[in-house]
Short mmCIF file of C-alpha atoms in Angstrom, two decimals:
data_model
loop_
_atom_site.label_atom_id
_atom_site.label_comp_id
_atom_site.label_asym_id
_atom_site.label_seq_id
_atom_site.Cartn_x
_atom_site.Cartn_y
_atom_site.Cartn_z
CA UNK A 878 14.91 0.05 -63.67
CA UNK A 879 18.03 0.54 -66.29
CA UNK A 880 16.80 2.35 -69.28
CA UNK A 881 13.89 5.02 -69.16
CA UNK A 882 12.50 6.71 -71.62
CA UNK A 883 10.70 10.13 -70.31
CA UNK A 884 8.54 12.85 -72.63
CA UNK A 885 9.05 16.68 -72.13
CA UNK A 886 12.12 16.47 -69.76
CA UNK A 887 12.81 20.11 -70.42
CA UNK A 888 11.09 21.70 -67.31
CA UNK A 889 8.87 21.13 -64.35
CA UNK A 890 7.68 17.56 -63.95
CA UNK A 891 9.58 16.11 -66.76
CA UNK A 892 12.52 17.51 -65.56
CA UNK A 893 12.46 16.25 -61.70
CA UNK A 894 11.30 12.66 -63.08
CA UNK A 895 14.84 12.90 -64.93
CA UNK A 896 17.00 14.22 -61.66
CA UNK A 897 14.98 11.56 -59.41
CA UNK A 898 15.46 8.49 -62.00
CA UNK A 899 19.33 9.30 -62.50
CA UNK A 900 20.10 10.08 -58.92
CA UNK A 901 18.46 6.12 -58.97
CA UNK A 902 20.89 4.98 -61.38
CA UNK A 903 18.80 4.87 -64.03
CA UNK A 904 20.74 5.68 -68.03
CA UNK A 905 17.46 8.49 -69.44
CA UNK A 906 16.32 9.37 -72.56
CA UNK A 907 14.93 12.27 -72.48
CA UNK A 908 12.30 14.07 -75.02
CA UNK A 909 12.64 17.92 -76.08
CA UNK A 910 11.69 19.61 -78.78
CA UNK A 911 14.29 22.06 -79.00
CA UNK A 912 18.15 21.60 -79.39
CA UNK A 913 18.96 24.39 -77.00
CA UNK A 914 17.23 22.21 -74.65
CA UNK A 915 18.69 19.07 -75.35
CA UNK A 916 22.42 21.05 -74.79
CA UNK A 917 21.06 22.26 -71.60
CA UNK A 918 20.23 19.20 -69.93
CA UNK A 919 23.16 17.14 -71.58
CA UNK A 920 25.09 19.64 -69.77
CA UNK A 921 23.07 19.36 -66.23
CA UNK A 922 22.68 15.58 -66.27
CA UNK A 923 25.85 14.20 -67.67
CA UNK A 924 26.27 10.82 -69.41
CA UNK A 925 23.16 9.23 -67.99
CA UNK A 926 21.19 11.30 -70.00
CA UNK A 927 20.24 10.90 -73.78
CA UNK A 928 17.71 13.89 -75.46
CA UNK A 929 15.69 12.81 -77.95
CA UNK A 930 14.12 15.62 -80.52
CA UNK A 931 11.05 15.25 -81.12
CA UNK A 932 7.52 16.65 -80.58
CA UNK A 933 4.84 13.73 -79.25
CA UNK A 934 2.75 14.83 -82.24
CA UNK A 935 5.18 13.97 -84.87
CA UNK A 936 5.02 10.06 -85.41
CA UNK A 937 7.93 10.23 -88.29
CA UNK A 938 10.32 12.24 -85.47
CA UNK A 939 8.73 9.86 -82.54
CA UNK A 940 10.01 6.86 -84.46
CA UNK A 941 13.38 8.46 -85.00
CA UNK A 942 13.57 8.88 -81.23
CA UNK A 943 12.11 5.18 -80.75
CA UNK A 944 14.93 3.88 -82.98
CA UNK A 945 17.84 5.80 -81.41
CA UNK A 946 16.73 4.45 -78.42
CA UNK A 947 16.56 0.74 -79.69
CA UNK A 948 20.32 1.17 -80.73
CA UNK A 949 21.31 2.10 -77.47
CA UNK A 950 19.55 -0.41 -75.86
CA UNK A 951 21.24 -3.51 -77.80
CA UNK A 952 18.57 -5.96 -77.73
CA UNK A 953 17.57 -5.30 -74.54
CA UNK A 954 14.12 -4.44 -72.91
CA UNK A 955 13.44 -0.83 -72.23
CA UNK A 956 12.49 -0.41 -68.52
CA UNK A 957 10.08 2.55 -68.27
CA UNK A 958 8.38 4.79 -70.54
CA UNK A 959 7.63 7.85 -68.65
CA UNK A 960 4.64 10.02 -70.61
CA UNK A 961 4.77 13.24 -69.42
CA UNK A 962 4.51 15.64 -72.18
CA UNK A 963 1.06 17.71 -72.36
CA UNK A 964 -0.09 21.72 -72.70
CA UNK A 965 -2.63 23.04 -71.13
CA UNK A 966 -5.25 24.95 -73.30
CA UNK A 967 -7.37 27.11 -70.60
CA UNK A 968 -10.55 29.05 -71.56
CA UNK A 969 -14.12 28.87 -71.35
CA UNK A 970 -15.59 25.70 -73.44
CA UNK A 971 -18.62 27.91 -75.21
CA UNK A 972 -15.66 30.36 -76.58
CA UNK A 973 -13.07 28.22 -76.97
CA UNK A 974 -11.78 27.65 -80.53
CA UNK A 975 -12.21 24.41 -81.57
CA UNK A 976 -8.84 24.42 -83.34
CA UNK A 977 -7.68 25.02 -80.28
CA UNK A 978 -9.52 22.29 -78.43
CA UNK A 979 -8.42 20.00 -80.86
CA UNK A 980 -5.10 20.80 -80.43
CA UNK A 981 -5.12 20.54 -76.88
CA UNK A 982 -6.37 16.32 -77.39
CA UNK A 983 -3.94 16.11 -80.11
CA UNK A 984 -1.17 16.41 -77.83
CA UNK A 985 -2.27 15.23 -74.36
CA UNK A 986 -4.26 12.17 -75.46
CA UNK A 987 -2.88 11.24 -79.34
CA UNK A 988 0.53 12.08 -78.68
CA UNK A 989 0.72 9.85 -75.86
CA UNK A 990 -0.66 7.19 -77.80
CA UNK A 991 1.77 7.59 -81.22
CA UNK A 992 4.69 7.72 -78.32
CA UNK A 993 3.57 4.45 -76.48
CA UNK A 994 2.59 2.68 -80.17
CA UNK A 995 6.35 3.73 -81.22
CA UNK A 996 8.31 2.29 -77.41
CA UNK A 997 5.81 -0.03 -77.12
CA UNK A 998 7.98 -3.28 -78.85
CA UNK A 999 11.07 -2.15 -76.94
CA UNK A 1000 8.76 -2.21 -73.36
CA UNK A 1001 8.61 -6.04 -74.60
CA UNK A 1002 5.82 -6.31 -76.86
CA UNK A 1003 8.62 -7.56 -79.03
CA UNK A 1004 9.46 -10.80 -77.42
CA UNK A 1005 12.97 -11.18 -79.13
CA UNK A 1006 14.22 -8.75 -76.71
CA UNK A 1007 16.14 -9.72 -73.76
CA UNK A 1008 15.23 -8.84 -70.05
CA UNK A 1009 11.94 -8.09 -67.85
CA UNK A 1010 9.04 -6.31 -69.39
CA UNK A 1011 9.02 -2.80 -68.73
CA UNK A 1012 6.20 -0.32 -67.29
CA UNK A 1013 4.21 2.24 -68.67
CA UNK A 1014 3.69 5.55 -66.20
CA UNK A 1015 0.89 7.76 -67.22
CA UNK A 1016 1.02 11.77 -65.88
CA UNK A 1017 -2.35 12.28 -65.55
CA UNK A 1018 -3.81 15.31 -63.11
CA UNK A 1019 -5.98 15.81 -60.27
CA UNK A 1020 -8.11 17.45 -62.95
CA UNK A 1021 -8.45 13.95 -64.82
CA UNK A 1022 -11.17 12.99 -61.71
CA UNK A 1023 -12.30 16.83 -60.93
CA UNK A 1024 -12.69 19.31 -63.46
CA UNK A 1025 -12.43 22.86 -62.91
CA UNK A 1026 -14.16 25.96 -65.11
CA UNK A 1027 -12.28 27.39 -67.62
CA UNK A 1028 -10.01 24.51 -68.14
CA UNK A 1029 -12.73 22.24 -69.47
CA UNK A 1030 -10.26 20.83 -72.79
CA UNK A 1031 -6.90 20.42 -70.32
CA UNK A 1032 -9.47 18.38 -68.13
CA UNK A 1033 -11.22 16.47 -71.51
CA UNK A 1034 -7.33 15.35 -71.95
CA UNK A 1035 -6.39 14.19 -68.95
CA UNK A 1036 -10.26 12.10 -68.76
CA UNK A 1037 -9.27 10.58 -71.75
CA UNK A 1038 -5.38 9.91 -70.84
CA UNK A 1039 -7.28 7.92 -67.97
CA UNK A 1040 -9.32 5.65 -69.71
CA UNK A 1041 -6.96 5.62 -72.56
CA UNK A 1042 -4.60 4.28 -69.46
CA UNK A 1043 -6.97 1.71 -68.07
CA UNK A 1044 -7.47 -0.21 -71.38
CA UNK A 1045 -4.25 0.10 -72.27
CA UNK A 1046 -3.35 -1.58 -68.97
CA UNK A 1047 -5.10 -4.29 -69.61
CA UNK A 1048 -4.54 -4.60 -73.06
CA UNK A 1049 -0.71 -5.47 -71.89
CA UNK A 1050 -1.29 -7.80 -69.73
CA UNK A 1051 -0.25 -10.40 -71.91
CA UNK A 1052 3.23 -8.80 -72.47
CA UNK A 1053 3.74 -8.48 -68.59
CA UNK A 1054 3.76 -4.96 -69.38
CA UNK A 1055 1.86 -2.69 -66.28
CA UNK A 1056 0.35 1.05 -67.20
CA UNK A 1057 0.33 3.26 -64.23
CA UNK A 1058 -1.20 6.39 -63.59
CA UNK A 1059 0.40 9.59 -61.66
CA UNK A 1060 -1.79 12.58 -61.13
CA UNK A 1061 0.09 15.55 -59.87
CA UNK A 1062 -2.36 18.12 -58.42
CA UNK A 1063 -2.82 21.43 -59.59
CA UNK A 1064 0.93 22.87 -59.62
CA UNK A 1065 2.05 26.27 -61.33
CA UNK A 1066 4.60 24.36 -63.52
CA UNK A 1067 5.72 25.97 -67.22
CA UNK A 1068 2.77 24.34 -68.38
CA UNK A 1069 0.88 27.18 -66.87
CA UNK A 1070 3.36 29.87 -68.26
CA UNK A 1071 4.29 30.75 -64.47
CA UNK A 1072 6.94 29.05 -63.43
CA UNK A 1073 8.91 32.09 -62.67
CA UNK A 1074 6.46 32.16 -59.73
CA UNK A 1075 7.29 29.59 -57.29
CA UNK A 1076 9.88 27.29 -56.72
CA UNK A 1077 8.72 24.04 -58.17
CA UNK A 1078 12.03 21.96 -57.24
CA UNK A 1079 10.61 20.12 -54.32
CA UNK A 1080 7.11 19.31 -56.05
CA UNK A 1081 8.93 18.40 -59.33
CA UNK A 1082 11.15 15.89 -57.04
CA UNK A 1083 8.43 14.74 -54.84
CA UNK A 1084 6.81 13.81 -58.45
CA UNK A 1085 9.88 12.08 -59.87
CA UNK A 1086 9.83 10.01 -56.62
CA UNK A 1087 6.26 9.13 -56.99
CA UNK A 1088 7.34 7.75 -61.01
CA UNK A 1089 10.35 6.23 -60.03
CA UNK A 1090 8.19 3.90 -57.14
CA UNK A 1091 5.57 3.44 -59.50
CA UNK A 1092 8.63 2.26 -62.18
CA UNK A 1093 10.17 -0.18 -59.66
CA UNK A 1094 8.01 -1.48 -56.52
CA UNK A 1095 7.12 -4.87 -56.92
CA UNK A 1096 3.37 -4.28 -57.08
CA UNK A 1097 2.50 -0.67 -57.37
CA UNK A 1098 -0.73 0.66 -57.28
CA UNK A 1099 -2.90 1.71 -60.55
CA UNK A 1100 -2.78 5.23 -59.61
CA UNK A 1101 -1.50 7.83 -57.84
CA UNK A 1102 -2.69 11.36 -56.47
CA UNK A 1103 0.82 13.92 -55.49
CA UNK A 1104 -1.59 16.86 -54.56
CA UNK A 1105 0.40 20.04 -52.96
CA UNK A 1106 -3.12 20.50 -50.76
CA UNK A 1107 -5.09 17.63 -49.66
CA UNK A 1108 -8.17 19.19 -50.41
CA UNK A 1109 -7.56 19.00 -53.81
CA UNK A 1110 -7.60 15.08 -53.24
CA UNK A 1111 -10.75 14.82 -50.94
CA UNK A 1112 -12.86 17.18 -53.81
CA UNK A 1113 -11.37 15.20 -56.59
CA UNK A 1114 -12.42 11.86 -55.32
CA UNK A 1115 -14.67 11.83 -52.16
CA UNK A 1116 -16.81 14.58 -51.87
CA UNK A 1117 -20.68 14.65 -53.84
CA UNK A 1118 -19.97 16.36 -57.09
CA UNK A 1119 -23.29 18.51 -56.00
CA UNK A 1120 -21.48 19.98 -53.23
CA UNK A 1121 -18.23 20.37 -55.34
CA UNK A 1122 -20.29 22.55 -58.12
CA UNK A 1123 -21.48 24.75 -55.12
CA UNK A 1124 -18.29 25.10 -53.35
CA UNK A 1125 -16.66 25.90 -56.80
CA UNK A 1126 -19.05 28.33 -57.58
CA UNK A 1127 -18.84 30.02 -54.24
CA UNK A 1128 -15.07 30.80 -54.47
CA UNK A 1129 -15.19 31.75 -58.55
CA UNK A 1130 -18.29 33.98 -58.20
CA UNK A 1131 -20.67 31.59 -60.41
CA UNK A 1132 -23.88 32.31 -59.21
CA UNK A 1133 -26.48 32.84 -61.46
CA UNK A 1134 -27.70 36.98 -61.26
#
């Protein structure tokens, strides 16, 4: 794990995958969309960090960023691609804009695809290149298995970014190149316009620690669940989606007058 490539490094997740994968010794590029941000971490991370500008819906400026990183990497394979950037577009599905929904796919499921089509020859789909294939982690969410009310088009995303993920795995095979999935649970990150709230440091680490074993263990799993309560785990994955409704509905006040 030399060379990583990880999406919207400026805050919360993004930014503890970055501190975690340097700390490892890993050289990062990281993606923001604004040049204050770029300065800032430049200034926190040091050499080992790269920014790249551009915004995962912009395939012109996501090949820009693909080819800066292809000159750095002179010839050789890129060893992670960490996609991380995503909004969050909460409201209630019958009043939600569809501009807005739209938007909300456009950058958490086709701007992870335009970013992986554009690093994908440097992971080693491009067999010129020198060294191991690389990998290809996914940040999904807790809500891309259990999907709450009012966040119906953040959870459509991250449903998509999971299947999206699957095939994509095993389109790659061929390359040697693995796709896996990391699904923080629900987290008040900047995402959520709250990060002022809490301190996120130790979940944004514990999350950067979670990508950087999924980036270098031997055989990692497909998938895996960083929930800050276990009981967001059990409901996303075990429990009968009947009950789930009713528990749901119980602590929201959805109960039919």
């Amino acid at each position: 794990m030399k060379t990583v490539v990880v999406t919207g490094a400026s805050t919360g997740i993004g930014w503890g995958c970055v501190k975690v994968l340097i700390a490892g010794g890993a050289q990062v590029f990281g993606s923001v969309r604004k040049q204050a941000d770029a300065d800032r971490l430049s200034a926190a991370f040091g050499p080992n960090f790269t920014p790249l500008l551009f915004d995962v819906t912009d395939g012109a400026a996501v090949a820009a960023g693909a080819r800066q990183v292809e000159a750095a990497l002179g010839g050789e394979t890129l060893s992670g691609l960490v996609n991380n950037a995503g909004i969050a577009v909460p409201g209630p599905l019958l009043y939600l804009k569809v501009d807005d929904f739209a938007h909300q796919l456009a950058v958490n499921v086709t701007g992870q695809l335009i970013v992986t089509q554009a690093f994908a020859p440097l992971l080693g789909v491009d067999r010129a290149r020198k060294g191991a294939a690389g990998r290809i982690v996914m940040i999904s969410s807790v809500g891309g298995k259990n999907a709450m009310p009012f966040l119906g088009a953040y959870s459509a995303s991250k449903f998509a970014l999971e299947g999206m993920s699957e095939s994509l795995r095993r389109e790659l095979m061929p390359f040697g190149i693995d796709v896996i999935i990391v699904a923080p649970g629900t987290v008040a990150t900047p995402i959520w316009d709250k990060a002022d709230t809490l301190d996120l440091a130790p979940f944004a680490d514990r999350l950067g620690e979670t990508v950087r074993t999924a980036l270098s263990l031997p055989n990692p799993k497909t998938r895996y669940t960083v929930a800050p309560n276990p009981v967001q785990n059990l409901m996303a994955t075990t429990l009968p989606k009947r009950l789930v409704d009713n528990l749901i509905a119980r602590q929201l006040g959805l109960r039919a007058s």
